[in-house]
Coordinates of C-alpha atoms and ligand atoms in Angstrom, one line a residue:
X1065 CA 40.6 -83.9 -71.6
X1066 CA 41.8 -87.7 -70.4
X1067 CA 41.7 -88.9 -66.9
X1068 CA 45.3 -91.2 -67.3
X1069 CA 47.9 -90.0 -64.7
X1070 CA 51.5 -89.0 -66.0
X1071 CA 52.9 -92.3 -63.9
X1072 CA 50.8 -95.0 -65.9
X1073 CA 52.0 -93.5 -69.6
X1074 CA 54.8 -94.6 -71.5
X1075 CA 57.7 -92.5 -71.5
X1076 CA 58.6 -93.6 -75.3
X1077 CA 55.8 -94.8 -77.9
X1078 CA 56.8 -96.4 -80.6
X1079 CA 54.2 -97.0 -84.0
X1080 CA 54.0 -99.0 -86.8
X1081 CA 51.5 -97.2 -88.9
X1082 CA 49.4 -100.0 -91.0
X1083 CA 46.6 -100.6 -93.1
X1084 CA 46.5 -97.1 -95.2
X1085 CA 45.8 -99.5 -98.7
X1086 CA 43.2 -101.6 -97.3
X1087 CA 41.5 -98.1 -95.6
X1088 CA 41.8 -96.9 -99.4
X1089 CA 40.2 -100.2 -100.9
X1090 CA 37.5 -100.5 -98.3
X1091 CA 36.5 -97.0 -99.4
X1092 CA 37.2 -97.4 -103.1
X1093 CA 39.7 -95.1 -103.6
X1094 CA 43.4 -95.6 -104.7
X1095 CA 45.7 -96.2 -101.9
X1096 CA 47.8 -93.2 -102.2
X1097 CA 44.5 -91.6 -100.3
X1098 CA 45.3 -93.7 -97.9
X1099 CA 48.8 -92.4 -97.5
X1100 CA 47.5 -88.9 -98.0
X1101 CA 44.4 -89.6 -95.0
X1102 CA 46.9 -91.1 -92.9
X1103 CA 48.7 -87.9 -92.7
X1104 CA 46.3 -86.5 -90.6
X1105 CA 46.0 -88.9 -88.2
X1106 CA 50.0 -88.6 -87.7
X1107 CA 49.4 -85.2 -87.2
X1108 CA 46.2 -86.1 -84.6
X1109 CA 48.9 -88.6 -83.0
X1110 CA 52.1 -86.5 -82.7
X1111 CA 49.9 -83.6 -81.2
X1112 CA 48.1 -85.8 -78.8
X1113 CA 51.9 -87.2 -77.8
X1114 CA 53.0 -83.1 -77.1
X1115 CA 49.8 -82.7 -75.5
X1116 CA 50.1 -85.5 -73.3
X1117 CA 53.9 -84.5 -72.0
X1118 CA 55.0 -88.0 -74.0
X1119 CA 58.8 -87.1 -74.5
X1120 CA 59.5 -89.5 -77.9
X1121 CA 57.4 -90.8 -80.0
X1122 CA 59.0 -93.3 -82.7
X1123 CA 56.6 -93.7 -86.3
X1124 CA 57.3 -96.1 -88.5
X1125 CA 56.4 -94.5 -92.0
X1126 CA 58.6 -96.5 -94.4
X1127 CA 60.7 -100.1 -94.2
X1128 CA 63.8 -100.6 -96.3
X1129 CA 61.3 -103.8 -97.7
X1130 CA 58.9 -100.8 -99.1
X1131 CA 61.5 -99.5 -102.0
X1132 CA 60.4 -103.1 -103.1
X1133 CA 56.3 -101.8 -103.9
X1134 CA 55.5 -100.4 -107.2
X1135 CA 57.4 -97.5 -108.6
X1136 CA 54.4 -95.5 -108.5
X1137 CA 53.6 -96.1 -104.9
X1138 CA 57.1 -95.4 -104.0
X1139 CA 56.9 -91.7 -105.5
X1140 CA 53.5 -91.2 -103.8
X1141 CA 55.3 -92.0 -100.8
X1142 CA 58.1 -89.8 -101.2
X1143 CA 56.0 -86.6 -102.7
X1144 CA 53.6 -87.5 -99.5
X1145 CA 57.0 -87.2 -96.9
X1146 CA 58.2 -84.0 -99.1
X1147 CA 54.9 -82.3 -98.4
X1148 CA 54.6 -84.1 -95.4
X1149 CA 57.8 -82.2 -94.0
X1150 CA 56.7 -78.8 -95.6
X1151 CA 53.2 -78.5 -93.9
X1152 CA 54.2 -79.7 -90.4
X1153 CA 57.6 -77.8 -90.0
X1154 CA 54.8 -75.0 -88.5
X1155 CA 53.5 -76.8 -86.1
X1156 CA 56.6 -78.8 -84.8
X1157 CA 58.1 -75.3 -84.1
X1158 CA 55.2 -74.0 -82.5
X1159 CA 54.6 -77.1 -80.2
X1160 CA 58.6 -77.7 -79.3
X1161 CA 58.8 -81.0 -81.2
X1162 CA 62.2 -81.7 -82.7
X1163 CA 62.2 -84.6 -85.9
X1164 CA 65.0 -86.9 -85.8
X1165 CA 65.3 -89.4 -88.6
X1166 CA 65.8 -93.4 -87.9
X1167 CA 67.4 -94.7 -91.1
X1168 CA 69.4 -94.5 -94.2
X1169 CA 69.4 -90.9 -95.3
X1170 CA 71.2 -91.7 -98.3
X1171 CA 68.5 -93.8 -99.5
X1172 CA 66.5 -90.5 -100.6
X1173 CA 66.6 -88.7 -103.7
X1174 CA 68.7 -85.4 -103.1
X1175 CA 66.3 -83.0 -102.8
X1176 CA 64.7 -84.9 -100.3
X1177 CA 67.6 -85.5 -97.8
X1178 CA 68.2 -81.6 -98.1
X1179 CA 64.6 -80.8 -96.6
X1180 CA 65.1 -84.2 -93.9
X1181 CA 68.5 -82.2 -92.9
X1182 CA 67.0 -79.3 -92.9
X1183 CA 63.9 -80.0 -90.8
X1184 CA 66.3 -81.9 -88.5
X1185 CA 68.5 -78.7 -88.2
X1186 CA 65.8 -76.3 -87.7
X1187 CA 63.6 -78.1 -85.0
X1188 CA 66.9 -78.9 -83.4
X1189 CA 66.3 -77.2 -80.4
X1190 CA 63.3 -78.0 -79.1
X1191 CA 63.0 -80.4 -76.2
X1192 CA 59.4 -81.0 -75.3
X1193 CA 59.0 -84.1 -77.5
X1194 CA 61.5 -86.0 -80.0
X1195 CA 59.7 -87.2 -83.1
X1196 CA 61.6 -90.1 -84.6
X1197 CA 60.6 -90.9 -88.0
X1198 CA 61.5 -94.2 -89.2
X1199 CA 62.5 -94.5 -92.9
X1200 CA 63.9 -96.5 -95.2
X1201 CA 64.5 -98.3 -91.9
X1202 CA 65.5 -101.9 -91.5
X1203 CA 66.0 -103.3 -87.7
X1204 CA 68.6 -106.2 -88.7
X1205 CA 70.5 -103.1 -90.9
X1206 CA 70.4 -100.9 -87.7
X1207 CA 72.4 -103.7 -86.2
X1208 CA 74.8 -104.3 -88.9
X1209 CA 75.8 -100.5 -88.7
X1210 CA 76.4 -101.0 -85.4
X1211 CA 78.5 -104.1 -85.4
X1212 CA 80.7 -102.7 -87.8
X1213 CA 81.3 -99.2 -86.3
X1214 CA 82.4 -100.8 -83.2
X1215 CA 84.6 -102.8 -85.1
X1216 CA 86.1 -100.0 -86.2
X1217 CA 86.6 -98.0 -83.2
X1218 CA 87.8 -100.9 -81.7
X1219 CA 90.6 -101.3 -84.0
X1220 CA 91.5 -97.9 -83.0
X1221 CA 90.7 -98.8 -78.9
X1222 CA 88.2 -97.2 -78.7
X1223 CA 85.9 -99.5 -77.1
X1224 CA 86.8 -100.9 -73.7
X1225 CA 84.0 -103.5 -73.5
X1226 CA 81.3 -105.4 -75.9
X1227 CA 78.1 -105.2 -73.4
X1228 CA 74.4 -104.0 -73.9
X1229 CA 75.0 -99.8 -73.0
X1230 CA 78.1 -99.7 -75.5
X1231 CA 76.0 -101.3 -78.2
X1232 CA 72.7 -99.1 -77.5
X1233 CA 75.3 -96.3 -77.9
X1234 CA 75.8 -97.2 -81.8
X1235 CA 72.5 -97.2 -83.0
X1236 CA 69.7 -94.8 -84.1
X1237 CA 68.1 -93.9 -81.3
X1238 CA 71.2 -93.6 -78.7
X1239 CA 70.4 -91.2 -75.5
X1240 CA 66.9 -92.2 -75.7
X1241 CA 64.9 -94.9 -73.8
X1242 CA 63.8 -97.9 -75.5
X1243 CA 60.3 -97.8 -75.9
X1244 CA 57.3 -98.8 -73.5
X1245 CA 54.5 -99.4 -75.6
X1246 CA 54.5 -100.4 -79.8
X1247 CA 51.1 -99.8 -81.5
X1248 CA 50.5 -101.9 -84.5
X1249 CA 47.6 -100.6 -86.6
X1250 CA 45.8 -102.9 -88.8
X1251 CA 45.7 -106.3 -86.8
X1252 CA 49.0 -107.7 -88.3
X1253 CA 50.8 -109.3 -85.4
X1254 CA 54.6 -108.7 -86.6
X1255 CA 57.4 -106.5 -86.1
X1256 CA 58.6 -106.2 -89.7
X1257 CA 62.1 -105.4 -89.2
X1258 CA 61.0 -102.4 -86.8
X1259 CA 63.2 -101.7 -83.9
X1260 CA 64.5 -105.1 -82.9
X1261 CA 66.9 -104.3 -80.5
X1262 CA 65.4 -101.9 -78.6
X1263 CA 62.0 -103.5 -78.2
X1264 CA 63.6 -106.7 -76.0
X1265 CA 61.0 -105.8 -73.7
X1266 CA 58.6 -103.5 -75.3
X1267 CA 54.7 -103.8 -74.8
X1268 CA 52.6 -104.7 -77.8
X1269 CA 49.1 -103.6 -78.8
X1270 CA 47.5 -104.1 -81.6
X1271 CA 44.6 -103.3 -83.0
X1272 CA 42.2 -103.9 -85.3
X1273 CA 41.9 -100.0 -86.6
X1274 CA 43.3 -99.3 -90.1
X1275 CA 45.8 -96.1 -89.7
X1276 CA 44.2 -93.7 -91.5
X1277 CA 41.0 -94.0 -88.8
X1278 CA 43.3 -93.9 -85.8
X1279 CA 43.1 -91.1 -83.7
X1280 CA 43.1 -89.6 -80.2
X1281 CA 40.3 -91.9 -79.1
X1282 CA 42.2 -95.4 -80.3
X1283 CA 45.4 -93.8 -78.7
X1284 CA 43.9 -93.0 -75.6
X1285 CA 42.3 -96.0 -75.4
X1286 CA 46.1 -98.1 -76.3
X1287 CA 47.2 -95.7 -73.7
X1288 CA 45.3 -96.9 -71.1
X1289 CA 45.9 -100.8 -72.4
X1290 CA 49.4 -100.0 -71.3
X1291 CA 48.5 -98.5 -68.2
X1292 CA 47.0 -101.8 -66.8
X1293 CA 49.6 -103.6 -67.7
X1294 CA 52.0 -105.4 -65.8
X1295 CA 55.5 -105.4 -66.9
X1296 CA 57.7 -107.4 -65.2
X1297 CA 60.9 -107.4 -66.9
X1298 CA 62.0 -111.4 -66.4
X1299 CA 61.2 -110.5 -62.8
X1300 CA 58.4 -111.7 -60.3
X1301 CA 55.4 -110.1 -59.4
X1302 CA 55.7 -107.4 -56.6
X1303 CA 53.2 -108.3 -53.3
Ligands
LIG2814 C1 51.2 -98.5 -94.3 O1 50.3 -98.9 -94.9 C2 52.0 -97.4 -95.2 C3 53.1 -98.1 -95.7 C4 53.7 -99.1 -95.2 C5 53.6 -97.1 -96.2 P1 50.3 -100.0 -96.1 O2 50.8 -99.2 -97.1 O3 50.9 -101.2 -95.8 O4 49.0 -100.8 -96.0 P2 48.5 -101.6 -96.5 O5 48.7 -102.8 -95.1 O6 48.5 -102.4 -98.0 O7 46.7 -101.9 -96.4
LIG2815 C1 55.5 -102.0 -92.0 O1 54.5 -102.4 -92.8 C2 56.1 -100.7 -92.3 C3 55.1 -99.7 -92.0 C4 54.2 -99.5 -91.9 C5 56.0 -98.7 -92.9 P1 54.4 -103.5 -93.9 O2 53.3 -103.0 -94.8 O3 55.4 -102.8 -95.1 O4 54.6 -104.2 -93.3 P2 54.2 -106.0 -93.8 O5 54.9 -106.2 -95.4 O6 52.7 -106.0 -93.9 O7 55.2 -107.1 -92.9
LIG2816 MG1 51.3 -102.4 -94.6

C-alpha cells in the first residue's frame, strides 16, 4: 500500500483544511459545495491516518475568527458539522477512533453541543486514533484560558512550579504529544491562530492542493516529505 516505514512517520499530524471556497469557485459551484466535498477528504484522511497507525490527528475545521463569515455560510458549516458527526459515528466506532473537540463548545447552538458531547462520550473508550477537531478554536484564546486557570489554581496553592510541563497540562491537548507535522492546503503560508503553543517545533508542509482535492495520495506525499526532514530542535546534526 505504501512504503513508508513506521519510524519515519509522525506521531501527531495537524492539518489546516483550507481552500474549500476557492475549490468551489474554480468549479463554478457555491462555496457550500466546497465544504460538502471537503467532508469526503476528511473521511479519506482520517481513514488513512488510522490505517497507517498514526495515533493522533488534529484537524482545524472552524476557527474562532470564522464566526465573522456571512451568516449563511456559518449556518451551512454548522449544518455540515452536525451531518458529519452523525454520518461518521459508525466509522469511528468500527475503526477505534476517539473523537475529541478542541475549542469553545459553548459557542455552538445547544443541539450541536449535545451532539458533540454525545460523540465524545460514545467514542471515549476507543484507543486506536485520537481525532481532535478544532472548532471555534483560537490559539491565543487557548493560551489565555490556560493563564486564567493557572492563576485560579495558584491561588489555591495547587501549582508548585510555572514551567512548560505544567502549562501544557492546562491546554486542550493535555496528555498529547505536540504535532510533528503541520499540513496546510491551498498554499497559504500562515498559522491562522492554530495551536500556537503546541507548534513550537512542528515541521510545516504547505501544498497548493485545495482541501477537497487533498486525498490519500497527496497525504502520502506530505508524509514522505516529512520522513526526509531533519529535525534538530535547536541542536546540531549528529554525525
Ligand atoms: C476552509 O476553506 C474551511 C473553513 C475555514 C471553514 P475556506 O472556506 O477557508 O476556503 P477558502 O480559503 O475561502 O478557499
Ligand atoms: C483557517 O482557514 C481556519 C480553518 C481552516 C478552519 P481560514 O481560511 O479561516 O484562514 P485565513 O483567514 O485565510 O487566515
Ligand atoms: Mg480559507
